[in-house]
Amino acid sequence: MQTVDVNSITDYIAGTFENKDDQRASEVMIKLIQALHNYIREVNLTHAEWDAALQFLRAVGDKTTDHRDEFMLLSDVTGATSLVDILAGLTSPEATAASPRGPYYLPNAPLVEQGALICREDEPGTPAIFKGRVIDLQGRAIKGALLDIWHNADSGLYSNEDESQDDINNRGRIHTDENGEFRVRTIRPRPYPIPMDGPVGAMMTAFGRSPWRSAHFHIIVSADGYEPITTELFFSDCEYIDTDAVAGVRSSLVHQPIYATTERGKTLIVDHQFCLRK
Ligand code: DHB
Ligand code: FE
């Protein structure tokens, strides 16, 4: 007969995850069991608290649909998404850092030419030019790289949650030219709260956590033969730069805003070099 106590239960269960055919799966699961058990012992978790945790996870599942990923939101606000991003970047730190994709990406944004306007002609907000270059780890230009860019309107809303905007507004895909360069015209993004109408929002409220994300451009950069990167660019003067709700800000992704006068008036110039690894 094998009985378990407050400590021996950990080896009892962890041992059942030994798998000689997949050492990595074993490691991931055994460490998870150990961390879970250590946590339960450390906080001396009660029945009521564990029931509440399971109810919460159930509500996260219930809120999740094809269009709303409450589990991803939970991963984002617990810093798990960002931590995995940061770890992945440590293998070649000179490459562009990753940052959460967030819930507002739409595939199939219009493919546009150099210099194209990706917002409406009369888009409210501060005009912006977003340009830059894509290079490899050796600093060589990558021509034909694809930048998939999206951001919110001056109202704070993304096109896919706002009746008054076309689905394609503030979105565009552009290829780099022979020098690895790209350039689009748009507006400066605005700070934006994460979706708060689900159990993750209730948790944020219960702990008085700020739902605000620092203003950002979203970009997925891809090129044949390279690892695609999902990232964001931020602005140092945003009031939420130090308190981003999903810990998405990395110093290498923060721009000091620079303005120039263009045919659209005072215009933010964001010039960024993206670096992809093989
Ligand atoms: C999240 C990400 C965003 O980019 C955004 O605008 C809102 C929420 C998120 O990670 O939950
Ligand atoms: Fe966003």
CSV table of C-alpha atoms and ligand atoms in Angstrom, one decimal:
chain,number,residue,atom,x,y,z
A,1,MET,CA,0.0,0.0,0.0
A,2,GLN,CA,1.3,3.4,-0.9
A,3,THR,CA,-0.2,6.3,1.0
A,4,VAL,CA,0.7,10.0,0.6
A,5,ASP,CA,1.3,12.9,2.9
A,6,VAL,CA,1.7,16.6,2.4
A,7,ASN,CA,5.2,16.2,0.8
A,8,SER,CA,5.3,12.7,-0.6
A,9,ILE,CA,2.3,13.4,-2.8
A,10,THR,CA,4.5,15.4,-5.1
A,11,ASP,CA,6.9,12.6,-6.1
A,12,TYR,CA,3.9,10.2,-6.2
A,13,ILE,CA,2.2,12.3,-8.9
A,14,ALA,CA,5.3,13.8,-10.6
A,15,GLY,CA,6.7,10.2,-11.1
A,16,THR,CA,3.6,9.4,-13.3
A,17,PHE,CA,4.8,11.9,-15.8
A,18,GLU,CA,8.1,10.1,-16.5
A,19,ASN,CA,8.3,9.6,-20.3
A,20,LYS,CA,11.5,8.2,-21.7
A,21,ASP,CA,10.4,8.8,-25.3
A,22,ASP,CA,9.9,12.5,-24.6
A,23,GLN,CA,12.3,13.9,-22.0
A,24,ARG,CA,11.2,17.5,-22.6
A,25,ALA,CA,7.5,16.7,-22.1
A,26,SER,CA,8.5,14.9,-18.8
A,27,GLU,CA,10.5,17.9,-17.7
A,28,VAL,CA,7.8,20.4,-18.4
A,29,MET,CA,5.1,18.4,-16.7
A,30,ILE,CA,7.1,17.2,-13.6
A,31,LYS,CA,8.3,20.8,-13.0
A,32,LEU,CA,4.7,22.0,-13.3
A,33,ILE,CA,3.4,19.5,-10.7
A,34,GLN,CA,6.3,20.5,-8.4
A,35,ALA,CA,5.6,24.2,-8.8
A,36,LEU,CA,1.8,23.7,-8.3
A,37,HIS,CA,2.3,21.6,-5.2
A,38,ASN,CA,4.9,24.0,-3.8
A,39,TYR,CA,2.5,26.9,-4.3
A,40,ILE,CA,-0.4,25.1,-2.7
A,41,ARG,CA,1.8,24.2,0.4
A,42,GLU,CA,3.3,27.7,0.5
A,43,VAL,CA,0.0,29.6,0.6
A,44,ASN,CA,-1.7,26.9,2.6
A,45,LEU,CA,-4.5,26.9,0.0
A,46,THR,CA,-8.1,26.3,1.3
A,47,HIS,CA,-10.9,24.4,-0.2
A,48,ALA,CA,-12.8,27.6,-0.9
A,49,GLU,CA,-9.8,29.2,-2.6
A,50,TRP,CA,-9.2,26.2,-4.8
A,51,ASP,CA,-12.9,26.1,-5.7
A,52,ALA,CA,-12.8,29.8,-6.6
A,53,ALA,CA,-9.7,29.2,-8.8
A,54,LEU,CA,-11.5,26.4,-10.7
A,55,GLN,CA,-14.6,28.5,-11.1
A,56,PHE,CA,-12.5,31.3,-12.5
A,57,LEU,CA,-10.8,29.0,-15.0
A,58,ARG,CA,-14.2,27.7,-16.0
A,59,ALA,CA,-15.4,31.3,-16.6
A,60,VAL,CA,-12.3,32.0,-18.7
A,61,GLY,CA,-13.2,29.0,-20.9
A,62,ASP,CA,-16.9,30.1,-21.1
A,63,LYS,CA,-15.9,33.6,-22.2
A,64,THR,CA,-13.6,32.2,-24.9
A,65,THR,CA,-14.9,32.1,-28.5
A,66,ASP,CA,-13.4,32.1,-32.0
A,67,HIS,CA,-13.3,35.9,-31.7
A,68,ARG,CA,-12.4,36.3,-28.0
A,69,ASP,CA,-9.5,34.5,-26.4
A,70,GLU,CA,-9.9,35.0,-22.7
A,71,PHE,CA,-7.1,32.5,-22.0
A,72,MET,CA,-4.7,34.6,-24.1
A,73,LEU,CA,-5.8,37.6,-22.1
A,74,LEU,CA,-5.1,35.7,-18.9
A,75,SER,CA,-1.7,34.8,-20.2
A,76,ASP,CA,-1.0,38.4,-21.2
A,77,VAL,CA,-2.1,40.0,-17.8
A,78,THR,CA,-0.1,37.4,-15.8
A,79,GLY,CA,3.0,38.3,-17.7
A,80,ALA,CA,3.3,34.7,-19.0
A,81,THR,CA,3.1,35.8,-22.7
A,82,SER,CA,5.8,38.4,-22.2
A,83,LEU,CA,8.0,36.2,-20.2
A,84,VAL,CA,8.0,33.5,-22.9
A,85,ASP,CA,8.7,36.3,-25.5
A,86,ILE,CA,11.6,37.5,-23.5
A,87,LEU,CA,13.1,34.1,-23.0
A,88,ALA,CA,12.8,33.3,-26.7
A,89,GLY,CA,14.7,36.5,-27.5
A,90,LEU,CA,17.7,35.7,-25.3
A,91,THR,CA,19.1,33.2,-27.8
A,92,SER,CA,20.0,36.1,-30.1
A,93,PRO,CA,19.5,39.4,-28.3
A,94,GLU,CA,20.4,41.5,-31.3
A,95,ALA,CA,17.3,40.4,-33.1
A,96,THR,CA,14.0,42.4,-32.7
A,97,ALA,CA,12.3,41.7,-29.3
A,98,ALA,CA,8.9,40.1,-29.3
A,99,SER,CA,5.8,41.6,-27.7
A,100,PRO,CA,2.2,40.3,-27.4
A,101,ARG,CA,0.0,40.2,-30.4
A,102,GLY,CA,-3.1,41.1,-28.5
A,103,PRO,CA,-6.7,40.3,-29.6
A,104,TYR,CA,-7.2,42.8,-32.5
A,105,TYR,CA,-5.1,41.3,-35.3
A,106,LEU,CA,-6.9,40.6,-38.6
A,107,PRO,CA,-5.3,38.6,-41.3
A,108,ASN,CA,-5.5,39.8,-44.9
A,109,ALA,CA,-4.9,43.5,-44.3
A,110,PRO,CA,-4.5,45.3,-47.7
A,111,LEU,CA,-1.1,44.9,-49.4
A,112,VAL,CA,0.1,48.5,-50.0
A,113,GLU,CA,2.8,50.3,-51.9
A,114,GLN,CA,5.6,52.4,-50.4
A,115,GLY,CA,4.3,55.6,-49.0
A,116,ALA,CA,0.7,54.4,-48.9
A,117,LEU,CA,-1.8,55.9,-46.5
A,118,ILE,CA,-3.2,53.0,-44.3
A,119,CYS,CA,-5.8,55.1,-42.6
A,120,ARG,CA,-8.6,57.2,-44.0
A,121,GLU,CA,-7.8,60.5,-45.9
A,122,ASP,CA,-9.4,62.5,-43.1
A,123,GLU,CA,-8.4,60.2,-40.2
A,124,PRO,CA,-8.7,62.1,-36.9
A,125,GLY,CA,-5.5,62.2,-34.8
A,126,THR,CA,-1.8,63.1,-35.1
A,127,PRO,CA,-0.4,62.2,-38.5
A,128,ALA,CA,2.4,59.8,-38.5
A,129,ILE,CA,5.0,58.3,-40.9
A,130,PHE,CA,6.1,54.8,-40.0
A,131,LYS,CA,9.1,53.7,-41.9
A,132,GLY,CA,12.3,51.7,-41.4
A,133,ARG,CA,14.3,48.8,-42.5
A,134,VAL,CA,14.5,45.0,-42.1
A,135,ILE,CA,17.9,43.5,-41.7
A,136,ASP,CA,19.4,40.1,-40.7
A,137,LEU,CA,21.8,39.4,-37.8
A,138,GLN,CA,24.7,40.3,-40.0
A,139,GLY,CA,23.2,43.7,-40.7
A,140,ARG,CA,22.3,42.9,-44.3
A,141,ALA,CA,19.1,44.3,-45.8
A,142,ILE,CA,16.3,41.8,-46.3
A,143,LYS,CA,14.4,42.7,-49.4
A,144,GLY,CA,10.9,41.5,-49.8
A,145,ALA,CA,10.3,41.1,-46.1
A,146,LEU,CA,6.6,41.6,-45.2
A,147,LEU,CA,5.5,43.9,-42.4
A,148,ASP,CA,1.9,43.4,-41.3
A,149,ILE,CA,1.0,46.6,-39.4
A,150,TRP,CA,-2.1,47.4,-37.3
A,151,HIS,CA,-3.0,50.0,-34.7
A,152,ASN,CA,-6.0,51.7,-33.1
A,153,ALA,CA,-7.7,55.0,-34.1
A,154,ASP,CA,-7.6,58.2,-32.2
A,155,SER,CA,-10.7,57.1,-30.4
A,156,GLY,CA,-8.7,54.3,-29.0
A,157,LEU,CA,-10.7,51.7,-30.9
A,158,TYR,CA,-9.4,49.1,-33.3
A,159,SER,CA,-11.3,48.8,-36.6
A,160,ASN,CA,-12.8,45.4,-35.7
A,161,GLU,CA,-14.5,46.7,-32.7
A,162,ASP,CA,-15.8,50.0,-34.2
A,163,GLU,CA,-18.8,50.2,-36.5
A,164,SER,CA,-17.6,53.6,-37.8
A,165,GLN,CA,-14.4,52.2,-39.2
A,166,ASP,CA,-13.9,49.9,-42.2
A,167,ASP,CA,-12.3,46.6,-41.1
A,168,ILE,CA,-9.2,47.5,-43.0
A,169,ASN,CA,-8.7,50.9,-41.4
A,170,ASN,CA,-5.3,51.5,-39.7
A,171,ARG,CA,-4.0,48.2,-41.1
A,172,GLY,CA,-1.7,47.4,-44.0
A,173,ARG,CA,0.8,44.9,-45.2
A,174,ILE,CA,3.9,46.2,-47.0
A,175,HIS,CA,7.0,44.5,-48.5
A,176,THR,CA,10.4,46.0,-48.1
A,177,ASP,CA,12.1,47.3,-51.2
A,178,GLU,CA,15.6,46.4,-52.6
A,179,ASN,CA,17.2,48.3,-49.7
A,180,GLY,CA,15.1,46.4,-47.1
A,181,GLU,CA,13.2,49.7,-46.5
A,182,PHE,CA,9.5,50.4,-46.0
A,183,ARG,CA,7.3,53.4,-45.4
A,184,VAL,CA,3.6,54.0,-44.7
A,185,ARG,CA,1.6,57.0,-43.6
A,186,THR,CA,-1.0,56.8,-40.9
A,187,ILE,CA,-1.7,58.3,-37.4
A,188,ARG,CA,-0.2,58.0,-34.0
A,189,PRO,CA,-1.8,55.2,-32.0
A,190,ARG,CA,-3.5,55.9,-28.7
A,191,PRO,CA,-3.4,54.2,-25.2
A,192,TYR,CA,-6.1,51.5,-24.9
A,193,PRO,CA,-7.6,49.4,-22.1
A,194,ILE,CA,-7.5,45.6,-22.4
A,195,PRO,CA,-11.0,44.0,-22.7
A,196,MET,CA,-12.5,44.2,-19.2
A,197,ASP,CA,-15.9,42.6,-19.7
A,198,GLY,CA,-14.9,39.1,-18.7
A,199,PRO,CA,-13.4,37.2,-15.7
A,200,VAL,CA,-9.9,38.5,-16.4
A,201,GLY,CA,-11.3,42.1,-16.3
A,202,ALA,CA,-13.1,41.2,-13.0
A,203,MET,CA,-9.8,40.0,-11.6
A,204,MET,CA,-8.0,43.2,-12.7
A,205,THR,CA,-10.8,45.3,-11.0
A,206,ALA,CA,-10.7,43.2,-7.8
A,207,PHE,CA,-7.0,44.0,-7.4
A,208,GLY,CA,-7.2,47.6,-8.6
A,209,ARG,CA,-5.0,46.9,-11.5
A,210,SER,CA,-4.8,49.4,-14.4
A,211,PRO,CA,-6.2,48.0,-17.6
A,212,TRP,CA,-4.3,50.4,-19.8
A,213,ARG,CA,-1.9,49.5,-22.5
A,214,SER,CA,0.8,52.0,-23.5
A,215,ALA,CA,0.1,53.3,-27.0
A,216,HIS,CA,1.6,51.0,-29.7
A,217,PHE,CA,1.9,50.0,-33.3
A,218,HIS,CA,1.6,46.2,-33.8
A,219,ILE,CA,3.8,44.6,-36.4
A,220,ILE,CA,4.4,41.1,-37.6
A,221,VAL,CA,7.6,41.0,-39.6
A,222,SER,CA,8.3,37.9,-41.8
A,223,ALA,CA,10.6,36.9,-44.6
A,224,ASP,CA,11.4,33.7,-46.4
A,225,GLY,CA,14.1,31.8,-44.5
A,226,TYR,CA,13.7,33.8,-41.3
A,227,GLU,CA,11.8,33.4,-38.1
A,228,PRO,CA,8.8,35.7,-38.1
A,229,ILE,CA,8.5,38.1,-35.2
A,230,THR,CA,5.4,39.6,-33.6
A,231,THR,CA,6.2,42.8,-31.9
A,232,GLU,CA,5.1,46.4,-31.0
A,233,LEU,CA,6.6,49.8,-31.0
A,234,PHE,CA,5.9,52.3,-28.1
A,235,PHE,CA,6.4,56.0,-27.4
A,236,SER,CA,8.5,57.2,-24.4
A,237,ASP,CA,6.0,60.1,-23.7
A,238,CYS,CA,3.0,57.9,-23.3
A,239,GLU,CA,1.5,58.2,-19.7
A,240,TYR,CA,1.3,54.4,-19.5
A,241,ILE,CA,4.8,53.5,-20.7
A,242,ASP,CA,5.9,52.3,-17.2
A,243,THR,CA,2.6,50.5,-16.3
A,244,ASP,CA,1.6,48.6,-19.5
A,245,ALA,CA,-1.1,46.1,-18.4
A,246,VAL,CA,0.5,43.1,-20.2
A,247,ALA,CA,4.2,44.0,-19.6
A,248,GLY,CA,4.8,44.3,-23.3
A,249,VAL,CA,7.2,47.2,-23.2
A,250,ARG,CA,10.9,46.5,-24.0
A,251,SER,CA,13.5,49.3,-24.0
A,252,SER,CA,14.5,48.4,-27.6
A,253,LEU,CA,10.9,48.9,-28.7
A,254,VAL,CA,10.4,52.4,-27.2
A,255,HIS,CA,10.8,55.5,-29.5
A,256,GLN,CA,11.5,59.0,-28.4
A,257,PRO,CA,8.8,60.8,-30.5
A,258,ILE,CA,10.2,63.0,-33.3
A,259,TYR,CA,8.0,65.3,-35.2
A,260,ALA,CA,8.4,66.9,-38.7
A,261,THR,CA,6.2,69.2,-40.8
A,262,THR,CA,4.7,67.4,-43.8
A,263,GLU,CA,1.8,68.1,-46.2
A,264,ARG,CA,-0.4,66.7,-43.4
A,265,GLY,CA,1.0,69.2,-40.8
A,266,LYS,CA,2.9,68.2,-37.6
A,267,THR,CA,3.7,64.6,-38.2
A,268,LEU,CA,5.2,61.9,-35.9
A,269,ILE,CA,8.2,60.2,-37.6
A,270,VAL,CA,8.8,56.6,-36.4
A,271,ASP,CA,11.9,55.1,-38.0
A,272,HIS,CA,12.7,51.6,-36.8
A,273,GLN,CA,15.2,48.9,-37.8
A,274,PHE,CA,13.8,45.4,-37.4
A,275,CYS,CA,16.3,42.5,-37.2
A,276,LEU,CA,15.2,38.9,-38.0
A,277,ARG,CA,17.0,35.7,-37.2
A,278,LYS,CA,17.3,32.7,-39.5
B,1,DHB,C1,-4.1,43.4,-25.5
B,1,DHB,C2,-3.2,43.7,-26.4
B,1,DHB,C3,-3.4,44.8,-27.2
B,1,DHB,O1,-2.5,45.2,-28.1
B,1,DHB,C4,-4.4,45.7,-27.0
B,1,DHB,O2,-4.5,46.7,-27.8
B,1,DHB,C5,-5.4,45.3,-26.0
B,1,DHB,C6,-5.2,44.2,-25.3
B,1,DHB,C7,-3.8,42.2,-24.7
B,1,DHB,O3,-2.7,41.6,-24.8
B,1,DHB,O4,-4.8,41.7,-24.0
B,2,FE,FE,-3.0,46.6,-29.3
